[in-house]
Amino acid sequence: MSSKNIPPIDPNIDPYAFIGIIPNPNGSITRSPEFLPTCAPSSNSSDSYPILSKDIPINQEKNTWARLYLPRLPEFSAATSPTKLPLIVYYHGGAFIFGSAATLLFQKFITEIANEVQAVVVSVEYRLAPEHRLPAAYDDLYHVGLHAITCIDHLVPLKIKGLILHHPFFGGVERSQSEIRLVNDKMFPPSLADLMWDLCLPIGADRDHEYCNPMKGIKLKLLEDMKKDGWKFLVTGWDGGIC
């Protein structure tokens, strides 16, 4: 049978198949490599290729690493100064249960950012749930920050300038108006989000846990401190609301 004749999977009926995963008896999941294909770093030496990338290890015990993207710059001589580039640290999406720093979709997106902004981009590979439930991913990302500090502490005053929340994965026990409106959505219904949170939150936690609902138990002083440090924030969403 031609794939063209196979009806699309309804996430309300089979959310596991919709996102290309199979639950296993031991609580782990098997991820379909076709759902989010991966690719090797771009080490093309051609001058026409604008971005070079390579993988660097972070923590071999936890199998965490990062893919480093570097824009190709004109060569400089003794008469010119080296070009300083901004640094963007990128944490890939995937609801904490799938995706990788090697995912082709993310590589294309980051390559465009590095080329357009002319910035060095570090895309982090972190541990995934449910094999490693939250806060494992947060711990891995925090470790990357500590690793970076030890490597660049001589570059003082290096400061964080901003935070971009690109379609952040927030939620809560109480349904929002957009969730109620999209209850039977064929792309991302609330039932699919429920499954994702069930797979990544700590055992026994509901969607009002601080990892899912940051407005619960929020520490306003932390936000004030970020404001004093001059951080800029950008939040992107969809259909009039954060998703």
PDB file of C-alpha atoms in Angstrom:
ATOM      1  CA  MET A   1       0.000   0.000   0.000  1.00  0.00           C
ATOM      2  CA  SER A   2       1.288   3.435  -0.908  1.00  0.00           C
ATOM      3  CA  SER A   3       2.143   5.713   2.013  1.00  0.00           C
ATOM      4  CA  LYS A   4      -0.073   8.299   0.353  1.00  0.00           C
ATOM      5  CA  ASN A   5      -3.098   6.096   1.162  1.00  0.00           C
ATOM      6  CA  ILE A   6      -2.237   5.696   4.858  1.00  0.00           C
ATOM      7  CA  PRO A   7      -4.404   8.051   6.938  1.00  0.00           C
ATOM      8  CA  PRO A   8      -2.535  10.400   9.286  1.00  0.00           C
ATOM      9  CA  ILE A   9      -2.263   9.376  12.924  1.00  0.00           C
ATOM     10  CA  ASP A  10      -4.692  11.153  15.255  1.00  0.00           C
ATOM     11  CA  PRO A  11      -2.800  12.295  18.393  1.00  0.00           C
ATOM     12  CA  ASN A  12      -6.049  12.069  20.378  1.00  0.00           C
ATOM     13  CA  ILE A  13      -6.317   8.338  19.598  1.00  0.00           C
ATOM     14  CA  ASP A  14      -2.667   7.220  19.609  1.00  0.00           C
ATOM     15  CA  PRO A  15      -0.401   9.954  21.007  1.00  0.00           C
ATOM     16  CA  TYR A  16       2.558   7.557  21.283  1.00  0.00           C
ATOM     17  CA  ALA A  17       2.534   6.740  17.572  1.00  0.00           C
ATOM     18  CA  PHE A  18       1.943  10.382  16.689  1.00  0.00           C
ATOM     19  CA  ILE A  19       5.311  11.386  18.180  1.00  0.00           C
ATOM     20  CA  GLY A  20       7.121   8.245  17.079  1.00  0.00           C
ATOM     21  CA  ILE A  21       7.657   6.503  20.418  1.00  0.00           C
ATOM     22  CA  ILE A  22       6.855   3.054  21.809  1.00  0.00           C
ATOM     23  CA  PRO A  23       6.475   2.536  25.590  1.00  0.00           C
ATOM     24  CA  ASN A  24       8.489  -0.341  27.069  1.00  0.00           C
ATOM     25  CA  PRO A  25       7.563  -2.482  30.114  1.00  0.00           C
ATOM     26  CA  ASN A  26      10.544  -1.149  32.103  1.00  0.00           C
ATOM     27  CA  GLY A  27       9.322   2.445  31.836  1.00  0.00           C
ATOM     28  CA  SER A  28      11.667   3.492  29.050  1.00  0.00           C
ATOM     29  CA  ILE A  29      10.585   4.391  25.516  1.00  0.00           C
ATOM     30  CA  THR A  30      11.826   3.418  22.068  1.00  0.00           C
ATOM     31  CA  ARG A  31      12.181   6.460  19.814  1.00  0.00           C
ATOM     32  CA  SER A  32      11.695   6.185  16.060  1.00  0.00           C
ATOM     33  CA  PRO A  33      14.797   7.449  14.204  1.00  0.00           C
ATOM     34  CA  GLU A  34      12.523   8.529  11.347  1.00  0.00           C
ATOM     35  CA  PHE A  35      10.538  10.938  13.538  1.00  0.00           C
ATOM     36  CA  LEU A  36      13.466  13.326  14.066  1.00  0.00           C
ATOM     37  CA  PRO A  37      16.379  12.262  11.828  1.00  0.00           C
ATOM     38  CA  THR A  38      19.902  13.118  12.965  1.00  0.00           C
ATOM     39  CA  CYS A  39      22.949  14.250  11.026  1.00  0.00           C
ATOM     40  CA  ALA A  40      26.709  14.596  11.418  1.00  0.00           C
ATOM     41  CA  PRO A  41      28.368  17.965  12.120  1.00  0.00           C
ATOM     42  CA  SER A  42      29.205  20.112   9.094  1.00  0.00           C
ATOM     43  CA  SER A  43      32.971  20.015   8.653  1.00  0.00           C
ATOM     44  CA  ASN A  44      32.821  21.099   5.007  1.00  0.00           C
ATOM     45  CA  SER A  45      36.047  22.951   4.215  1.00  0.00           C
ATOM     46  CA  SER A  46      34.592  24.635   1.139  1.00  0.00           C
ATOM     47  CA  ASP A  47      34.800  28.411   1.302  1.00  0.00           C
ATOM     48  CA  SER A  48      31.223  28.577   0.004  1.00  0.00           C
ATOM     49  CA  TYR A  49      29.883  26.823   3.118  1.00  0.00           C
ATOM     50  CA  PRO A  50      29.145  29.567   5.683  1.00  0.00           C
ATOM     51  CA  ILE A  51      29.052  27.540   8.933  1.00  0.00           C
ATOM     52  CA  LEU A  52      31.387  24.931  10.387  1.00  0.00           C
ATOM     53  CA  SER A  53      30.361  22.659  13.258  1.00  0.00           C
ATOM     54  CA  LYS A  54      31.935  19.987  15.433  1.00  0.00           C
ATOM     55  CA  ASP A  55      30.972  17.877  18.444  1.00  0.00           C
ATOM     56  CA  ILE A  56      32.760  18.288  21.765  1.00  0.00           C
ATOM     57  CA  PRO A  57      32.362  16.060  24.855  1.00  0.00           C
ATOM     58  CA  ILE A  58      31.104  17.482  28.152  1.00  0.00           C
ATOM     59  CA  ASN A  59      30.460  14.597  30.535  1.00  0.00           C
ATOM     60  CA  GLN A  60      31.324  11.146  29.217  1.00  0.00           C
ATOM     61  CA  GLU A  61      29.780   9.409  32.224  1.00  0.00           C
ATOM     62  CA  LYS A  62      26.384  10.955  31.457  1.00  0.00           C
ATOM     63  CA  ASN A  63      26.968  10.900  27.682  1.00  0.00           C
ATOM     64  CA  THR A  64      26.405  14.640  27.371  1.00  0.00           C
ATOM     65  CA  TRP A  65      28.109  16.706  24.720  1.00  0.00           C
ATOM     66  CA  ALA A  66      27.600  19.807  22.594  1.00  0.00           C
ATOM     67  CA  ARG A  67      27.643  20.710  18.916  1.00  0.00           C
ATOM     68  CA  LEU A  68      29.598  23.895  18.312  1.00  0.00           C
ATOM     69  CA  TYR A  69      28.707  26.129  15.343  1.00  0.00           C
ATOM     70  CA  LEU A  70      31.196  28.686  14.050  1.00  0.00           C
ATOM     71  CA  PRO A  71      30.567  31.173  11.228  1.00  0.00           C
ATOM     72  CA  ARG A  72      33.275  31.238   8.586  1.00  0.00           C
ATOM     73  CA  LEU A  73      35.072  34.582   8.946  1.00  0.00           C
ATOM     74  CA  PRO A  74      37.612  36.310   6.693  1.00  0.00           C
ATOM     75  CA  GLU A  75      41.167  35.412   7.631  1.00  0.00           C
ATOM     76  CA  PHE A  76      42.948  38.015   9.720  1.00  0.00           C
ATOM     77  CA  SER A  77      46.637  38.933   9.674  1.00  0.00           C
ATOM     78  CA  ALA A  78      49.019  40.490  12.164  1.00  0.00           C
ATOM     79  CA  ALA A  79      47.748  43.880  11.026  1.00  0.00           C
ATOM     80  CA  THR A  80      44.140  43.124  11.958  1.00  0.00           C
ATOM     81  CA  SER A  81      42.460  42.215  15.217  1.00  0.00           C
ATOM     82  CA  PRO A  82      40.626  38.906  15.695  1.00  0.00           C
ATOM     83  CA  THR A  83      36.858  39.228  15.417  1.00  0.00           C
ATOM     84  CA  LYS A  84      34.918  38.751  18.658  1.00  0.00           C
ATOM     85  CA  LEU A  85      31.583  37.014  18.218  1.00  0.00           C
ATOM     86  CA  PRO A  86      28.578  36.790  20.543  1.00  0.00           C
ATOM     87  CA  LEU A  87      27.863  33.388  22.100  1.00  0.00           C
ATOM     88  CA  ILE A  88      24.441  31.738  22.013  1.00  0.00           C
ATOM     89  CA  VAL A  89      23.800  28.633  24.125  1.00  0.00           C
ATOM     90  CA  TYR A  90      20.930  26.637  22.597  1.00  0.00           C
ATOM     91  CA  TYR A  91      18.846  24.022  24.407  1.00  0.00           C
ATOM     92  CA  HIS A  92      16.880  21.992  21.877  1.00  0.00           C
ATOM     93  CA  GLY A  93      13.170  21.284  22.102  1.00  0.00           C
ATOM     94  CA  GLY A  94      11.392  17.942  22.264  1.00  0.00           C
ATOM     95  CA  ALA A  95       9.419  18.040  25.537  1.00  0.00           C
ATOM     96  CA  PHE A  96      12.470  16.604  27.341  1.00  0.00           C
ATOM     97  CA  ILE A  97      11.663  13.166  25.861  1.00  0.00           C
ATOM     98  CA  PHE A  98      13.067  13.241  22.321  1.00  0.00           C
ATOM     99  CA  GLY A  99      15.362  15.236  20.085  1.00  0.00           C
ATOM    100  CA  SER A 100      19.109  15.695  20.121  1.00  0.00           C
ATOM    101  CA  ALA A 101      21.811  18.248  19.444  1.00  0.00           C
ATOM    102  CA  ALA A 102      22.384  16.118  16.319  1.00  0.00           C
ATOM    103  CA  THR A 103      18.774  16.418  15.078  1.00  0.00           C
ATOM    104  CA  LEU A 104      18.723  17.610  11.469  1.00  0.00           C
ATOM    105  CA  LEU A 105      15.809  19.995  12.089  1.00  0.00           C
ATOM    106  CA  PHE A 106      17.709  21.771  14.869  1.00  0.00           C
ATOM    107  CA  GLN A 107      20.953  21.851  12.890  1.00  0.00           C
ATOM    108  CA  LYS A 108      19.255  23.652   9.999  1.00  0.00           C
ATOM    109  CA  PHE A 109      17.666  26.159  12.394  1.00  0.00           C
ATOM    110  CA  ILE A 110      20.910  26.840  14.285  1.00  0.00           C
ATOM    111  CA  THR A 111      22.941  27.131  11.090  1.00  0.00           C
ATOM    112  CA  GLU A 112      20.623  29.911   9.936  1.00  0.00           C
ATOM    113  CA  ILE A 113      20.940  31.684  13.299  1.00  0.00           C
ATOM    114  CA  ALA A 114      24.740  31.438  13.348  1.00  0.00           C
ATOM    115  CA  ASN A 115      24.942  32.723   9.787  1.00  0.00           C
ATOM    116  CA  GLU A 116      22.423  35.558  10.115  1.00  0.00           C
ATOM    117  CA  VAL A 117      23.558  36.792  13.543  1.00  0.00           C
ATOM    118  CA  GLN A 118      27.245  35.943  13.028  1.00  0.00           C
ATOM    119  CA  ALA A 119      27.429  34.263  16.417  1.00  0.00           C
ATOM    120  CA  VAL A 120      29.004  31.165  17.883  1.00  0.00           C
ATOM    121  CA  VAL A 121      26.235  28.740  18.869  1.00  0.00           C
ATOM    122  CA  VAL A 122      26.612  25.877  21.349  1.00  0.00           C
ATOM    123  CA  SER A 123      23.811  23.297  21.085  1.00  0.00           C
ATOM    124  CA  VAL A 124      23.697  21.049  24.155  1.00  0.00           C
ATOM    125  CA  GLU A 125      22.985  17.313  24.242  1.00  0.00           C
ATOM    126  CA  TYR A 126      21.246  16.509  27.530  1.00  0.00           C
ATOM    127  CA  ARG A 127      19.737  13.346  29.018  1.00  0.00           C
ATOM    128  CA  LEU A 128      16.150  12.565  28.059  1.00  0.00           C
ATOM    129  CA  ALA A 129      13.116  11.372  30.021  1.00  0.00           C
ATOM    130  CA  PRO A 130      11.561   9.032  30.996  1.00  0.00           C
ATOM    131  CA  GLU A 131      14.896   7.231  31.338  1.00  0.00           C
ATOM    132  CA  HIS A 132      16.206  10.331  33.088  1.00  0.00           C
ATOM    133  CA  ARG A 133      13.301  12.360  34.424  1.00  0.00           C
ATOM    134  CA  LEU A 134      13.528  16.029  35.310  1.00  0.00           C
ATOM    135  CA  PRO A 135      15.576  17.570  36.822  1.00  0.00           C
ATOM    136  CA  ALA A 136      18.210  15.447  34.973  1.00  0.00           C
ATOM    137  CA  ALA A 137      18.059  17.669  31.879  1.00  0.00           C
ATOM    138  CA  TYR A 138      18.265  20.820  34.011  1.00  0.00           C
ATOM    139  CA  ASP A 139      21.257  19.384  35.879  1.00  0.00           C
ATOM    140  CA  ASP A 140      23.014  18.674  32.579  1.00  0.00           C
ATOM    141  CA  LEU A 141      22.393  22.203  31.330  1.00  0.00           C
ATOM    142  CA  TYR A 142      23.593  23.654  34.624  1.00  0.00           C
ATOM    143  CA  HIS A 143      26.752  21.561  34.299  1.00  0.00           C
ATOM    144  CA  VAL A 144      27.355  23.099  30.876  1.00  0.00           C
ATOM    145  CA  GLY A 145      27.231  26.535  32.489  1.00  0.00           C
ATOM    146  CA  LEU A 146      29.747  25.527  35.145  1.00  0.00           C
ATOM    147  CA  HIS A 147      31.990  23.999  32.476  1.00  0.00           C
ATOM    148  CA  ALA A 148      31.847  27.219  30.463  1.00  0.00           C
ATOM    149  CA  ILE A 149      32.665  29.359  33.497  1.00  0.00           C
ATOM    150  CA  THR A 150      35.815  27.351  34.252  1.00  0.00           C
ATOM    151  CA  CYS A 151      36.942  27.773  30.653  1.00  0.00           C
ATOM    152  CA  ILE A 152      36.246  31.493  30.248  1.00  0.00           C
ATOM    153  CA  ASP A 153      36.638  32.979  33.721  1.00  0.00           C
ATOM    154  CA  HIS A 154      39.582  34.980  32.382  1.00  0.00           C
ATOM    155  CA  LEU A 155      37.228  36.775  29.973  1.00  0.00           C
ATOM    156  CA  VAL A 156      35.699  38.944  32.695  1.00  0.00           C
ATOM    157  CA  PRO A 157      33.531  40.972  32.306  1.00  0.00           C
ATOM    158  CA  LEU A 158      31.562  38.468  30.229  1.00  0.00           C
ATOM    159  CA  LYS A 159      27.850  38.945  30.914  1.00  0.00           C
ATOM    160  CA  ILE A 160      24.639  37.201  29.966  1.00  0.00           C
ATOM    161  CA  LYS A 161      22.641  39.635  27.858  1.00  0.00           C
ATOM    162  CA  GLY A 162      19.323  37.906  27.419  1.00  0.00           C
ATOM    163  CA  LEU A 163      17.101  34.851  27.324  1.00  0.00           C
ATOM    164  CA  ILE A 164      14.978  33.707  24.379  1.00  0.00           C
ATOM    165  CA  LEU A 165      12.092  31.365  25.225  1.00  0.00           C
ATOM    166  CA  HIS A 166      11.295  29.913  21.802  1.00  0.00           C
ATOM    167  CA  HIS A 167       7.890  28.214  22.166  1.00  0.00           C
ATOM    168  CA  PRO A 168       8.498  27.339  25.843  1.00  0.00           C
ATOM    169  CA  PHE A 169       6.811  24.176  27.100  1.00  0.00           C
ATOM    170  CA  PHE A 170       4.744  25.464  30.041  1.00  0.00           C
ATOM    171  CA  GLY A 171       1.506  24.110  31.448  1.00  0.00           C
ATOM    172  CA  GLY A 172      -0.644  23.570  34.509  1.00  0.00           C
ATOM    173  CA  VAL A 173      -3.405  21.418  35.961  1.00  0.00           C
ATOM    174  CA  GLU A 174      -6.055  24.003  35.070  1.00  0.00           C
ATOM    175  CA  ARG A 175      -6.736  24.121  31.346  1.00  0.00           C
ATOM    176  CA  SER A 176      -6.031  27.432  29.637  1.00  0.00           C
ATOM    177  CA  GLN A 177      -8.486  28.931  27.156  1.00  0.00           C
ATOM    178  CA  SER A 178      -6.323  27.867  24.220  1.00  0.00           C
ATOM    179  CA  GLU A 179      -6.156  24.274  25.541  1.00  0.00           C
ATOM    180  CA  ILE A 180      -9.943  24.151  25.845  1.00  0.00           C
ATOM    181  CA  ARG A 181     -10.291  25.514  22.331  1.00  0.00           C
ATOM    182  CA  LEU A 182      -7.796  23.005  20.902  1.00  0.00           C
ATOM    183  CA  VAL A 183      -9.013  19.941  22.817  1.00  0.00           C
ATOM    184  CA  ASN A 184      -9.538  17.991  19.562  1.00  0.00           C
ATOM    185  CA  ASP A 185      -6.656  19.532  17.648  1.00  0.00           C
ATOM    186  CA  LYS A 186      -4.946  17.211  15.160  1.00  0.00           C
ATOM    187  CA  MET A 187      -1.476  18.678  15.697  1.00  0.00           C
ATOM    188  CA  PHE A 188      -0.970  19.304  19.429  1.00  0.00           C
ATOM    189  CA  PRO A 189      -4.024  18.613  21.615  1.00  0.00           C
ATOM    190  CA  PRO A 190      -3.815  18.914  25.426  1.00  0.00           C
ATOM    191  CA  SER A 191      -3.871  15.114  25.741  1.00  0.00           C
ATOM    192  CA  LEU A 192      -0.549  14.967  23.888  1.00  0.00           C
ATOM    193  CA  ALA A 193       0.972  17.558  26.210  1.00  0.00           C
ATOM    194  CA  ASP A 194      -0.354  15.551  29.177  1.00  0.00           C
ATOM    195  CA  LEU A 195       1.472  12.462  27.923  1.00  0.00           C
ATOM    196  CA  MET A 196       4.715  14.370  27.455  1.00  0.00           C
ATOM    197  CA  TRP A 197       4.582  15.791  30.967  1.00  0.00           C
ATOM    198  CA  ASP A 198       3.698  12.372  32.397  1.00  0.00           C
ATOM    199  CA  LEU A 199       6.875  11.026  30.804  1.00  0.00           C
ATOM    200  CA  CYS A 200       9.249  13.759  31.936  1.00  0.00           C
ATOM    201  CA  LEU A 201       8.042  15.063  35.330  1.00  0.00           C
ATOM    202  CA  PRO A 202       9.229  13.410  38.560  1.00  0.00           C
ATOM    203  CA  ILE A 203       7.150  10.361  39.508  1.00  0.00           C
ATOM    204  CA  GLY A 204       4.003  11.477  41.343  1.00  0.00           C
ATOM    205  CA  ALA A 205       4.187  15.126  40.224  1.00  0.00           C
ATOM    206  CA  ASP A 206       1.275  16.812  38.460  1.00  0.00           C
ATOM    207  CA  ARG A 207       1.298  19.672  35.977  1.00  0.00           C
ATOM    208  CA  ASP A 208       1.394  22.288  38.712  1.00  0.00           C
ATOM    209  CA  HIS A 209       4.924  21.190  39.543  1.00  0.00           C
ATOM    210  CA  GLU A 210       7.391  24.071  39.159  1.00  0.00           C
ATOM    211  CA  TYR A 211       9.099  22.317  36.225  1.00  0.00           C
ATOM    212  CA  CYS A 212       5.830  22.571  34.276  1.00  0.00           C
ATOM    213  CA  ASN A 213       4.096  25.570  35.837  1.00  0.00           C
ATOM    214  CA  PRO A 214       6.706  28.233  36.688  1.00  0.00           C
ATOM    215  CA  MET A 215       4.013  30.496  38.171  1.00  0.00           C
ATOM    216  CA  LYS A 216       3.602  28.090  41.094  1.00  0.00           C
ATOM    217  CA  GLY A 217       5.926  29.095  43.907  1.00  0.00           C
ATOM    218  CA  ILE A 218       7.683  31.606  41.692  1.00  0.00           C
ATOM    219  CA  LYS A 219      10.447  33.576  43.377  1.00  0.00           C
ATOM    220  CA  LEU A 220       9.918  37.155  42.258  1.00  0.00           C
ATOM    221  CA  LYS A 221      13.305  38.208  43.618  1.00  0.00           C
ATOM    222  CA  LEU A 222      15.017  36.072  40.981  1.00  0.00           C
ATOM    223  CA  LEU A 223      13.169  37.938  38.240  1.00  0.00           C
ATOM    224  CA  GLU A 224      14.057  41.264  39.827  1.00  0.00           C
ATOM    225  CA  ASP A 225      17.722  40.260  39.955  1.00  0.00           C
ATOM    226  CA  MET A 226      17.639  39.414  36.242  1.00  0.00           C
ATOM    227  CA  LYS A 227      16.057  42.788  35.547  1.00  0.00           C
ATOM    228  CA  LYS A 228      18.771  44.577  37.525  1.00  0.00           C
ATOM    229  CA  ASP A 229      21.430  42.722  35.534  1.00  0.00           C
ATOM    230  CA  GLY A 230      19.954  44.144  32.346  1.00  0.00           C
ATOM    231  CA  TRP A 231      18.727  40.870  30.870  1.00  0.00           C
ATOM    232  CA  LYS A 232      16.456  41.091  27.842  1.00  0.00           C
ATOM    233  CA  PHE A 233      13.678  38.514  27.444  1.00  0.00           C
ATOM    234  CA  LEU A 234      11.882  37.355  24.308  1.00  0.00           C
ATOM    235  CA  VAL A 235       9.006  34.879  24.485  1.00  0.00           C
ATOM    236  CA  THR A 236       7.531  33.473  21.273  1.00  0.00           C
ATOM    237  CA  GLY A 237       4.221  31.658  21.115  1.00  0.00           C
ATOM    238  CA  TRP A 238       1.534  30.464  18.760  1.00  0.00           C
ATOM    239  CA  ASP A 239      -2.120  31.305  18.126  1.00  0.00           C
ATOM    240  CA  GLY A 240      -2.171  34.175  20.572  1.00  0.00           C
ATOM    241  CA  GLY A 241      -0.750  32.297  23.552  1.00  0.00           C
ATOM    242  CA  ILE A 242       2.324  30.611  24.882  1.00  0.00           C
ATOM    243  CA  CYS A 243       2.515  26.960  23.910  1.00  0.00           C
TER     244      CYS A 243
END
